Tab-separated table of C-alpha atoms in Angstrom:
chain	number	residue	atom	x	y	z
A	1	UNK	CA	-24.908	-10.159	-11.368
A	2	UNK	CA	-24.291	-7.587	-8.930
A	3	UNK	CA	-23.503	-10.087	-6.170
A	4	UNK	CA	-20.820	-12.476	-7.996
A	5	UNK	CA	-19.192	-10.024	-10.161
A	6	UNK	CA	-18.597	-6.809	-7.369
A	7	UNK	CA	-14.931	-6.632	-7.868
A	8	UNK	CA	-15.514	-6.649	-11.368
A	9	UNK	CA	-14.458	-3.017	-12.775
A	10	UNK	CA	-16.642	-1.086	-14.925
A	11	UNK	CA	-20.041	-0.977	-16.711
A	12	UNK	CA	-19.565	-0.011	-20.206
A	13	UNK	CA	-20.163	4.302	-19.441
A	14	UNK	CA	-16.329	4.913	-20.919
A	15	UNK	CA	-17.257	3.244	-23.951
A	16	UNK	CA	-20.293	4.987	-24.360
A	17	UNK	CA	-18.755	8.427	-23.693
A	18	UNK	CA	-15.864	7.248	-25.894
A	19	UNK	CA	-17.985	6.825	-28.915
A	20	UNK	CA	-19.680	9.659	-28.149
A	21	UNK	CA	-16.275	12.102	-28.380
A	22	UNK	CA	-14.914	9.967	-31.448
A	23	UNK	CA	-17.825	10.806	-33.364
A	24	UNK	CA	-17.651	14.727	-32.288
A	25	UNK	CA	-14.497	14.025	-34.148
A	26	UNK	CA	-15.523	12.344	-36.960
A	27	UNK	CA	-14.531	9.379	-35.875
A	28	UNK	CA	-15.122	5.677	-35.336
A	29	UNK	CA	-14.901	2.690	-32.795
A	30	UNK	CA	-15.259	-0.751	-34.005
A	31	UNK	CA	-15.554	-3.906	-31.579
A	32	UNK	CA	-15.043	-7.272	-32.026
A	33	UNK	CA	-15.561	-9.844	-28.912
A	34	UNK	CA	-15.235	-13.567	-28.340
A	35	UNK	CA	-16.172	-14.190	-24.582
A	36	UNK	CA	-13.589	-16.051	-22.503
A	37	UNK	CA	-11.349	-14.285	-24.814
A	38	UNK	CA	-11.292	-10.437	-24.722
A	39	UNK	CA	-12.340	-7.857	-27.174
A	40	UNK	CA	-10.670	-5.677	-29.744
A	41	UNK	CA	-11.564	-2.037	-29.955
A	42	UNK	CA	-10.552	-0.560	-33.442
A	43	UNK	CA	-10.772	3.524	-33.246
A	44	UNK	CA	-10.496	5.446	-36.363
A	45	UNK	CA	-10.230	9.374	-36.224
A	46	UNK	CA	-9.446	11.754	-39.086
A	47	UNK	CA	-6.285	13.709	-38.972
A	48	UNK	CA	-4.756	16.770	-40.621
A	49	UNK	CA	-0.713	18.223	-40.402
A	50	UNK	CA	-1.323	20.992	-39.116
A	51	UNK	CA	2.768	22.109	-39.153
A	52	UNK	CA	6.095	19.884	-39.669
A	53	UNK	CA	7.765	21.742	-36.564
A	54	UNK	CA	8.665	18.985	-34.316
A	55	UNK	CA	7.262	18.522	-30.952
A	56	UNK	CA	10.540	18.316	-29.387
A	57	UNK	CA	11.661	16.686	-26.068
A	58	UNK	CA	8.412	15.340	-24.828
A	59	UNK	CA	10.147	13.832	-21.674
A	60	UNK	CA	12.169	16.908	-20.830
A	61	UNK	CA	9.272	19.205	-20.995
A	62	UNK	CA	7.316	16.529	-18.991
A	63	UNK	CA	10.355	16.535	-16.047
A	64	UNK	CA	10.069	20.137	-15.857
A	65	UNK	CA	6.394	20.274	-15.419
A	66	UNK	CA	6.835	17.583	-12.611
A	67	UNK	CA	9.261	19.345	-10.864
A	68	UNK	CA	7.306	22.746	-11.248
A	69	UNK	CA	4.537	21.135	-9.462
A	70	UNK	CA	3.704	21.805	-6.286
A	71	UNK	CA	4.484	19.733	-3.133
A	72	UNK	CA	2.062	18.444	-0.794
A	73	UNK	CA	1.927	19.813	2.642
A	74	UNK	CA	-0.459	18.957	5.418
A	75	UNK	CA	-3.110	21.265	5.641
A	76	UNK	CA	-4.532	20.223	9.642
A	77	UNK	CA	-3.286	18.954	12.393
A	78	UNK	CA	-5.599	16.507	15.003
A	79	UNK	CA	-3.569	15.542	17.835
A	80	UNK	CA	-6.546	14.490	20.016
A	81	UNK	CA	-7.764	12.453	17.211
A	82	UNK	CA	-7.706	8.703	16.807
A	83	UNK	CA	-8.364	6.341	14.027
A	84	UNK	CA	-7.813	2.882	12.467
A	85	UNK	CA	-6.570	1.874	9.750
A	86	UNK	CA	-7.389	-1.605	8.030
A	87	UNK	CA	-5.790	-3.504	4.928
A	88	UNK	CA	-4.414	-6.837	4.729
A	89	UNK	CA	-1.367	-5.454	3.021
A	90	UNK	CA	1.166	-3.677	5.122
A	91	UNK	CA	2.419	-1.413	2.891
A	92	UNK	CA	-0.743	0.674	2.013
A	93	UNK	CA	-0.631	0.568	6.056
A	94	UNK	CA	2.585	1.967	6.036
A	95	UNK	CA	1.516	4.827	3.170
A	96	UNK	CA	-1.164	5.920	5.302
A	97	UNK	CA	0.619	6.814	8.413
A	98	UNK	CA	3.387	8.356	6.463
A	99	UNK	CA	0.726	10.654	4.549
A	100	UNK	CA	-0.839	11.413	7.970
A	101	UNK	CA	2.396	11.558	10.336
A	102	UNK	CA	2.878	15.632	10.364
A	103	UNK	CA	-1.118	15.882	11.351
A	104	UNK	CA	-0.064	14.194	15.335
A	105	UNK	CA	-3.014	12.311	15.028
A	106	UNK	CA	-2.952	8.720	16.323
A	107	UNK	CA	-2.997	5.658	13.936
A	108	UNK	CA	-3.917	2.485	15.014
A	109	UNK	CA	-3.074	-0.205	12.524
A	110	UNK	CA	-4.825	-3.978	11.649
A	111	UNK	CA	-4.329	-6.682	8.730
A	112	UNK	CA	-7.509	-8.467	9.085
A	113	UNK	CA	-11.018	-8.001	9.680
A	114	UNK	CA	-11.048	-9.791	12.667
A	115	UNK	CA	-8.431	-7.454	14.171
A	116	UNK	CA	-10.147	-4.952	13.820
A	117	UNK	CA	-13.589	-6.126	15.921
A	118	UNK	CA	-10.753	-7.152	18.339
A	119	UNK	CA	-9.614	-3.192	18.501
A	120	UNK	CA	-12.859	-1.598	18.322
A	121	UNK	CA	-13.717	-3.719	21.643
A	122	UNK	CA	-12.141	-0.821	24.044
A	123	UNK	CA	-10.955	1.932	21.833
A	124	UNK	CA	-12.836	4.342	20.739
A	125	UNK	CA	-11.940	5.492	17.547
A	126	UNK	CA	-12.976	8.753	15.090
A	127	UNK	CA	-13.046	7.438	12.122
A	128	UNK	CA	-12.149	4.001	10.510
A	129	UNK	CA	-10.625	3.143	7.076
A	130	UNK	CA	-11.377	-0.416	6.082
A	131	UNK	CA	-10.183	-2.705	2.820
A	132	UNK	CA	-12.970	-3.949	0.524
A	133	UNK	CA	-11.288	-6.618	-0.267
A	134	UNK	CA	-9.171	-8.578	2.217
A	135	UNK	CA	-8.584	-12.814	2.728
A	136	UNK	CA	-11.064	-14.402	4.997
A	137	UNK	CA	-13.269	-11.791	6.070
A	138	UNK	CA	-13.734	-8.647	3.510
A	139	UNK	CA	-14.647	-5.235	4.381
A	140	UNK	CA	-18.199	-5.870	3.531
A	141	UNK	CA	-18.451	-8.599	6.126
A	142	UNK	CA	-16.143	-6.862	8.841
A	143	UNK	CA	-18.769	-3.731	8.790
A	144	UNK	CA	-21.785	-6.211	9.344
A	145	UNK	CA	-20.435	-7.686	11.821
A	146	UNK	CA	-19.326	-4.431	13.535
A	147	UNK	CA	-23.192	-2.822	13.048
A	148	UNK	CA	-24.274	-5.872	14.320
A	149	UNK	CA	-22.416	-6.134	17.063
A	150	UNK	CA	-22.920	-4.082	20.449
A	151	UNK	CA	-19.866	-5.387	22.505
A	152	UNK	CA	-17.496	-2.935	21.061
A	153	UNK	CA	-17.509	1.024	21.950
A	154	UNK	CA	-17.800	2.373	17.998
A	155	UNK	CA	-21.326	1.761	17.728
A	156	UNK	CA	-21.277	5.310	15.457
A	157	UNK	CA	-17.838	5.340	14.472
A	158	UNK	CA	-17.899	6.951	10.961
A	159	UNK	CA	-16.177	3.786	8.410
A	160	UNK	CA	-14.548	4.169	5.113
A	161	UNK	CA	-13.995	1.932	2.711
A	162	UNK	CA	-10.746	1.540	0.984
A	163	UNK	CA	-10.773	0.239	-2.774
A	164	UNK	CA	-8.413	0.096	-5.389
A	165	UNK	CA	-11.680	-1.019	-8.132
A	166	UNK	CA	-12.886	2.557	-8.545
A	167	UNK	CA	-16.415	1.377	-10.529
A	168	UNK	CA	-18.620	3.520	-11.956
A	169	UNK	CA	-21.774	3.644	-8.938
A	170	UNK	CA	-19.474	3.139	-6.417
A	171	UNK	CA	-20.585	5.845	-3.758
A	172	UNK	CA	-24.150	4.478	-4.038
A	173	UNK	CA	-22.860	0.929	-3.970
A	174	UNK	CA	-20.764	1.243	-0.709
A	175	UNK	CA	-23.759	3.383	0.714
A	176	UNK	CA	-26.045	0.901	0.326
A	177	UNK	CA	-23.456	-1.790	2.150
A	178	UNK	CA	-23.514	0.829	5.342
A	179	UNK	CA	-20.173	2.511	4.554
A	180	UNK	CA	-20.337	6.396	5.452
A	181	UNK	CA	-17.735	7.078	2.395
A	182	UNK	CA	-15.063	5.516	0.104
A	183	UNK	CA	-11.533	6.238	-0.365
A	184	UNK	CA	-10.044	4.648	-3.849
A	185	UNK	CA	-6.561	3.100	-3.947
A	186	UNK	CA	-3.414	4.477	-4.228
A	187	UNK	CA	-4.586	6.772	-1.847
A	188	UNK	CA	-4.586	10.545	-2.669
A	189	UNK	CA	-2.902	12.603	0.126
A	190	UNK	CA	-5.583	15.811	-0.785
A	191	UNK	CA	-8.459	13.369	-1.055
A	192	UNK	CA	-7.397	11.433	2.367
A	193	UNK	CA	-7.237	14.806	4.214
A	194	UNK	CA	-10.124	16.128	2.872
A	195	UNK	CA	-11.553	13.024	4.128
A	196	UNK	CA	-10.408	13.510	7.246
A	197	UNK	CA	-11.957	17.081	7.476
A	198	UNK	CA	-14.924	15.735	6.478
A	199	UNK	CA	-15.996	13.071	8.774
A	200	UNK	CA	-13.107	14.154	11.944
A	201	UNK	CA	-15.036	15.639	14.596
A	202	UNK	CA	-14.905	19.831	14.052
A	203	UNK	CA	-13.353	20.297	17.705
A	204	UNK	CA	-10.456	17.851	16.891
A	205	UNK	CA	-9.487	19.308	13.721
A	206	UNK	CA	-6.854	22.488	13.365
A	207	UNK	CA	-7.250	23.865	10.110
A	208	UNK	CA	-4.692	25.828	8.229
A	209	UNK	CA	-1.257	24.147	9.260
A	210	UNK	CA	1.978	24.557	6.495
A	211	UNK	CA	5.313	23.130	6.805
A	212	UNK	CA	8.423	24.921	6.410
A	213	UNK	CA	10.798	22.286	6.200
A	214	UNK	CA	13.622	23.013	3.817
A	215	UNK	CA	13.071	21.249	0.274
A	216	UNK	CA	16.442	19.353	-0.473
A	217	UNK	CA	18.855	21.127	-2.293
A	218	UNK	CA	20.498	17.482	-3.854
A	219	UNK	CA	19.554	14.152	-4.475
A	220	UNK	CA	19.982	11.379	-2.096
A	221	UNK	CA	21.845	8.340	-2.711
A	222	UNK	CA	18.181	6.501	-2.258
A	223	UNK	CA	16.689	7.991	-5.014
A	224	UNK	CA	19.554	7.676	-7.345
A	225	UNK	CA	19.482	3.942	-6.708
A	226	UNK	CA	16.140	4.135	-7.139
A	227	UNK	CA	16.101	6.018	-10.510
A	228	UNK	CA	18.699	3.518	-11.839
A	229	UNK	CA	16.060	0.684	-11.841
A	230	UNK	CA	14.381	1.422	-15.420
A	231	UNK	CA	10.751	-0.124	-14.336
A	232	UNK	CA	10.711	1.429	-11.026
A	233	UNK	CA	8.957	5.797	-11.458
A	234	UNK	CA	9.986	7.071	-8.165
A	235	UNK	CA	8.576	10.155	-8.932
A	236	UNK	CA	5.142	8.503	-9.314
A	237	UNK	CA	6.006	6.915	-5.719
A	238	UNK	CA	6.864	9.683	-4.117
A	239	UNK	CA	3.698	11.699	-5.450
A	240	UNK	CA	1.495	8.500	-4.096
A	241	UNK	CA	3.371	8.237	-0.839
A	242	UNK	CA	3.452	11.821	-0.026
A	243	UNK	CA	7.370	12.785	-0.186
A	244	UNK	CA	10.923	10.881	-0.429
A	245	UNK	CA	10.926	9.700	3.486
A	246	UNK	CA	7.322	8.198	2.678
A	247	UNK	CA	8.276	6.495	-0.040
A	248	UNK	CA	11.321	4.936	1.161
A	249	UNK	CA	9.620	3.207	3.588
A	250	UNK	CA	6.755	2.165	1.649
A	251	UNK	CA	9.389	0.782	-1.176
A	252	UNK	CA	11.289	-0.736	1.778
A	253	UNK	CA	8.039	-2.817	3.250
A	254	UNK	CA	7.112	-3.535	-0.544
A	255	UNK	CA	10.795	-5.161	-0.605
A	256	UNK	CA	10.265	-7.068	2.164
A	257	UNK	CA	6.959	-8.603	1.862
A	258	UNK	CA	7.447	-9.617	-1.864
A	259	UNK	CA	8.768	-13.074	-1.471
A	260	UNK	CA	6.288	-13.815	0.948
A	261	UNK	CA	3.469	-12.463	-1.175
A	262	UNK	CA	5.157	-14.393	-4.277
A	263	UNK	CA	4.607	-17.398	-1.871
A	264	UNK	CA	1.097	-16.673	-0.641
A	265	UNK	CA	0.102	-16.790	-4.594
A	266	UNK	CA	2.146	-19.804	-5.086
A	267	UNK	CA	0.056	-21.909	-2.346
A	268	UNK	CA	-3.040	-20.502	-3.615
A	269	UNK	CA	-1.791	-21.277	-7.497
A	270	UNK	CA	-1.026	-24.798	-6.606
A	271	UNK	CA	-3.834	-25.491	-4.302
A	272	UNK	CA	-6.273	-24.115	-6.735
A	273	UNK	CA	-7.342	-21.992	-4.160
A	274	UNK	CA	-7.928	-19.261	-6.761
A	275	UNK	CA	-10.427	-16.898	-4.756
A	276	UNK	CA	-7.677	-16.172	-2.345
A	277	UNK	CA	-5.378	-16.422	-4.979
A	278	UNK	CA	-6.955	-13.236	-6.704
A	279	UNK	CA	-7.019	-11.254	-3.393
A	280	UNK	CA	-3.403	-11.421	-3.135
A	281	UNK	CA	-2.260	-10.473	-6.905
A	282	UNK	CA	-5.132	-7.696	-6.166
A	283	UNK	CA	-2.579	-6.519	-3.299
A	284	UNK	CA	0.089	-6.611	-5.710
A	285	UNK	CA	-1.652	-5.029	-7.976
A	286	UNK	CA	-2.430	-2.341	-5.702
A	287	UNK	CA	0.861	-2.018	-3.675
A	288	UNK	CA	3.395	-2.328	-7.221
A	289	UNK	CA	1.545	0.934	-8.616
A	290	UNK	CA	1.727	2.836	-5.118
A	291	UNK	CA	5.266	2.049	-5.623
A	292	UNK	CA	5.728	3.272	-9.113
A	293	UNK	CA	6.062	-0.320	-10.384
A	294	UNK	CA	3.353	0.037	-13.117
A	295	UNK	CA	4.152	-2.912	-15.555
A	296	UNK	CA	3.888	-5.511	-12.243
A	297	UNK	CA	0.581	-3.573	-10.921
A	298	UNK	CA	-1.037	-3.906	-14.643
A	299	UNK	CA	0.096	-7.987	-14.793
A	300	UNK	CA	-1.194	-8.533	-11.522
A	301	UNK	CA	-4.248	-7.352	-12.879
A	302	UNK	CA	-4.969	-9.237	-15.539
A	303	UNK	CA	-4.401	-11.883	-13.035
A	304	UNK	CA	-6.747	-10.171	-10.755
A	305	UNK	CA	-9.910	-10.366	-13.472
A	306	UNK	CA	-8.798	-13.597	-14.603
A	307	UNK	CA	-9.210	-14.877	-10.981
A	308	UNK	CA	-12.595	-12.950	-10.806
A	309	UNK	CA	-13.473	-14.324	-14.188
A	310	UNK	CA	-12.211	-18.374	-13.142
A	311	UNK	CA	-9.789	-17.977	-16.486
A	312	UNK	CA	-7.350	-20.730	-15.709
A	313	UNK	CA	-5.538	-19.962	-19.159
A	314	UNK	CA	-4.868	-16.800	-18.657
A	315	UNK	CA	-3.541	-17.400	-15.133
A	316	UNK	CA	-1.667	-20.325	-15.766
A	317	UNK	CA	0.489	-18.072	-18.878
A	318	UNK	CA	0.438	-15.009	-16.423
A	319	UNK	CA	1.651	-16.477	-12.833
A	320	UNK	CA	4.655	-17.587	-13.826
A	321	UNK	CA	5.746	-14.286	-15.823
A	322	UNK	CA	4.972	-12.390	-12.129
A	323	UNK	CA	7.043	-14.470	-10.476
A	324	UNK	CA	9.826	-13.828	-12.589
A	325	UNK	CA	9.097	-10.372	-12.458
A	326	UNK	CA	8.852	-10.451	-8.807
A	327	UNK	CA	12.396	-12.460	-8.986
A	328	UNK	CA	13.418	-9.350	-10.566
A	329	UNK	CA	12.136	-6.558	-8.422
A	330	UNK	CA	13.504	-8.250	-5.441
A	331	UNK	CA	16.986	-8.869	-6.707
A	332	UNK	CA	17.082	-5.243	-8.227
A	333	UNK	CA	15.691	-3.430	-4.765
A	334	UNK	CA	17.792	-5.829	-2.753
A	335	UNK	CA	20.719	-3.371	-3.932
A	336	UNK	CA	18.923	0.011	-2.420
A	337	UNK	CA	18.046	-1.573	0.509
A	338	UNK	CA	20.488	-4.404	1.571
A	339	UNK	CA	23.860	-2.837	3.778
A	340	UNK	CA	26.887	-4.351	2.463
A	341	UNK	CA	29.323	-6.189	4.373
A	342	UNK	CA	29.907	-3.505	6.794
A	343	UNK	CA	29.800	-5.807	9.791
A	344	UNK	CA	33.749	-5.861	10.733
A	345	UNK	CA	34.128	-2.086	9.816
A	346	UNK	CA	32.991	1.052	11.801
A	347	UNK	CA	30.248	-0.885	13.410
A	348	UNK	CA	30.504	-0.439	17.919
A	349	UNK	CA	29.955	-4.537	19.041
A	350	UNK	CA	26.843	-4.255	21.013
A	351	UNK	CA	26.701	-5.225	24.612
A	352	UNK	CA	24.953	-7.845	26.357
A	353	UNK	CA	22.973	-5.335	28.604
A	354	UNK	CA	21.983	-3.400	26.132
A	355	UNK	CA	20.622	-5.878	23.773
A	356	UNK	CA	18.715	-7.339	26.901
A	357	UNK	CA	17.029	-3.801	26.979
A	358	UNK	CA	16.545	-3.495	23.664
A	359	UNK	CA	14.533	-7.167	23.760
A	360	UNK	CA	12.651	-5.847	26.279
A	361	UNK	CA	11.665	-2.029	24.533
A	362	UNK	CA	10.655	-4.347	21.769
A	363	UNK	CA	8.575	-6.635	23.885
A	364	UNK	CA	6.542	-3.623	25.394
A	365	UNK	CA	5.799	-2.120	22.436
A	366	UNK	CA	4.380	-5.367	20.380
A	367	UNK	CA	2.483	-5.669	23.247
A	368	UNK	CA	1.237	-2.525	22.404
A	369	UNK	CA	1.183	-2.972	18.629
A	370	UNK	CA	3.411	-0.311	18.685
A	371	UNK	CA	4.390	-0.409	15.010
A	372	UNK	CA	6.575	2.788	15.542
A	373	UNK	CA	7.525	2.409	18.298
A	374	UNK	CA	8.961	-1.580	17.141
A	375	UNK	CA	10.834	-0.593	14.262
A	376	UNK	CA	12.545	2.497	16.072
A	377	UNK	CA	14.062	0.026	18.603
A	378	UNK	CA	15.157	-2.468	15.418
A	379	UNK	CA	16.715	0.429	13.082
A	380	UNK	CA	18.613	1.501	16.590
A	381	UNK	CA	19.976	-2.463	16.953
A	382	UNK	CA	20.447	-3.084	13.366
A	383	UNK	CA	22.769	0.055	14.027
A	384	UNK	CA	25.230	-2.345	15.935
A	385	UNK	CA	27.332	-5.804	15.461
A	386	UNK	CA	26.291	-8.515	17.169
A	387	UNK	CA	26.368	-12.485	17.026
A	388	UNK	CA	24.982	-14.640	13.820
A	389	UNK	CA	22.133	-16.173	16.087
A	390	UNK	CA	20.775	-12.287	17.968
A	391	UNK	CA	20.886	-10.646	13.811
A	392	UNK	CA	18.994	-13.509	12.445
A	393	UNK	CA	16.288	-12.923	15.585
A	394	UNK	CA	16.502	-8.998	14.804
A	395	UNK	CA	15.848	-9.991	11.501
A	396	UNK	CA	12.983	-12.433	11.938
A	397	UNK	CA	11.203	-9.983	14.328
A	398	UNK	CA	11.473	-7.661	11.400
A	399	UNK	CA	9.538	-9.348	9.472
A	400	UNK	CA	6.682	-9.857	11.517
A	401	UNK	CA	7.039	-6.551	12.737
A	402	UNK	CA	5.837	-6.045	8.684
A	403	UNK	CA	3.208	-8.421	8.492
A	404	UNK	CA	2.056	-6.724	11.914
A	405	UNK	CA	1.985	-10.491	13.073
A	406	UNK	CA	2.802	-9.524	16.859
A	407	UNK	CA	2.169	-12.581	18.541
A	408	UNK	CA	4.432	-14.037	16.389
A	409	UNK	CA	7.369	-11.461	17.766
A	410	UNK	CA	6.414	-12.884	21.508
A	411	UNK	CA	6.936	-15.996	20.515
A	412	UNK	CA	10.521	-15.299	18.675
A	413	UNK	CA	11.719	-13.506	21.837
A	414	UNK	CA	10.203	-15.673	24.439
A	415	UNK	CA	12.744	-18.522	22.071
A	416	UNK	CA	9.420	-20.663	21.271
A	417	UNK	CA	9.985	-22.264	18.274
A	418	UNK	CA	14.172	-21.721	18.162
A	419	UNK	CA	16.242	-25.245	17.860
A	420	UNK	CA	17.703	-26.078	20.920
């Protein structure tokens, strides 16, 4: 049933390929399967010893290979182009923005299909990236509404679907739904750029642009701290995010959104809303792998597939484990991103006028839904010491910014919901 199981990965092609490869090597594969519980695959492959020389330090050789890999450089600029990225996970939005930041392209972002429909009314985009699996209104339904409506200025704008499930026949499937192309997550920088070059208007793309930035000659404090966490692969995270700066920003948003994501999963689990439970663990899967946290990503994938299949035994067993893992990760990452108490050591106290100007600037950027501008002002304000009430206010605004919840930022600035 392709409609009910559209998010289930795999069609059996991989098994057929594996069988034939093993057969060519005089091997075999056996399968023991029980519906609803799982399958065991037993592979037998005859081998012979061709020498007694030890392989040596494989990990060291791999690290040398990784260090020698060519660093990512943007291959084009498009200062006159404008795109919209729609994804319910802020980390994914940040990564795509980071990968494209040196191309000078204007990037608008939103967190839902409904926001997308609002943003395309009056702003003409050259390209739209649309996440396939989102709560309330998924990518397929959002695309249908875009195609069916005449109340916007983007009737011919190419729409690229973002998906974490690279199943066999994916292109044909998404094309049949009306998408122009598809891109898998975590997003690969070279594939993203090729997609942009292929779909952006030719007159807006300047090819052959390279960055001449100097390489780092030392390991930063950020990387040193992250590498000390055993289950976080910083190298994988930097590859996925383009560079260290992009990785640091993505990992920080991942850290700040981890507890809200845990609460969202918990609420769905407790209420029995398995459909949205699956959507939330799907997001946890993709963002964890994006940030180089593979073990939690793999566990989240197991829970996602269990949710899609209605396998409550696996959900009941795995959800508490995921929560424990999220707590550990949050605690360890707090040592990376939370500053120690330097409030009264070297921090200048902000005056009322500067703080008022800061709040006004945040309002203007929030009303324009400008993530980068809002973040810049918040980062500037947090360099100063201030009262506990204002410090909490800035922190709450930052949480809303990471969720792209612009209305709540305005409410906070207007004092709504504050204790009197």
